[in-house]
Short mmCIF file of C-alpha atoms in Angstrom, two decimals:
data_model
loop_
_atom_site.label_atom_id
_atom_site.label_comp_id
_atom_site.label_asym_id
_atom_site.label_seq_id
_atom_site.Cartn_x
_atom_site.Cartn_y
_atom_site.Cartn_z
CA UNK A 973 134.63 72.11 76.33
CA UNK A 974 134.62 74.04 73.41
CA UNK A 975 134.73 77.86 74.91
CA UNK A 976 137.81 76.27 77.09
CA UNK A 977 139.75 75.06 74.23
CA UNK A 978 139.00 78.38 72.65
CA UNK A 979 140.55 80.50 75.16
CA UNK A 980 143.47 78.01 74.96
CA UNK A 981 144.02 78.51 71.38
CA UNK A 982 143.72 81.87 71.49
CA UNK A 983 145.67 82.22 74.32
CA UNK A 984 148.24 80.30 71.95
CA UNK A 985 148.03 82.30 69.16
CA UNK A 986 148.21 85.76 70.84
CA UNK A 987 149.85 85.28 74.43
CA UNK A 988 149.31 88.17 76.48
CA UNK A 989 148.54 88.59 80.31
CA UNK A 990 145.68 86.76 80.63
CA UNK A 991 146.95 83.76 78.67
CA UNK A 992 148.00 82.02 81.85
CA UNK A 993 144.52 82.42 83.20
CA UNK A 994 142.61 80.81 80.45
CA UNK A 995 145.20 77.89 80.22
CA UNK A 996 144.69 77.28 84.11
CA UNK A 997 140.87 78.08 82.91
CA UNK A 998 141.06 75.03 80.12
CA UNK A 999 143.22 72.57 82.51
CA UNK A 1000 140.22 72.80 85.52
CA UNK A 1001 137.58 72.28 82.83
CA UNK A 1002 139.55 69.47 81.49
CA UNK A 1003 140.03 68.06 85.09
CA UNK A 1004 136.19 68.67 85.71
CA UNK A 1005 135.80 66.37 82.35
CA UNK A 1006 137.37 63.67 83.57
CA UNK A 1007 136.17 63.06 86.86
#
């Protein structure tokens, strides 16, 4: 979990195109966590 919430945050801090991806990226791996 933590190279997901690392693309997140970076994601956060400097949005750009690929932002979106690694947000969808995080949300699966958080998804994949949980079941």
């Amino acid at each position: 979990m933590t190279f997901p919430v690392f693309l997140a945050t970076k994601a956060t801090v400097n949005p750009n195109s690929t932002s979106f991806l690694s947000f969808l990226f995080f949300l699966l791996s958080l998804a994949s966590s949980v079941n």
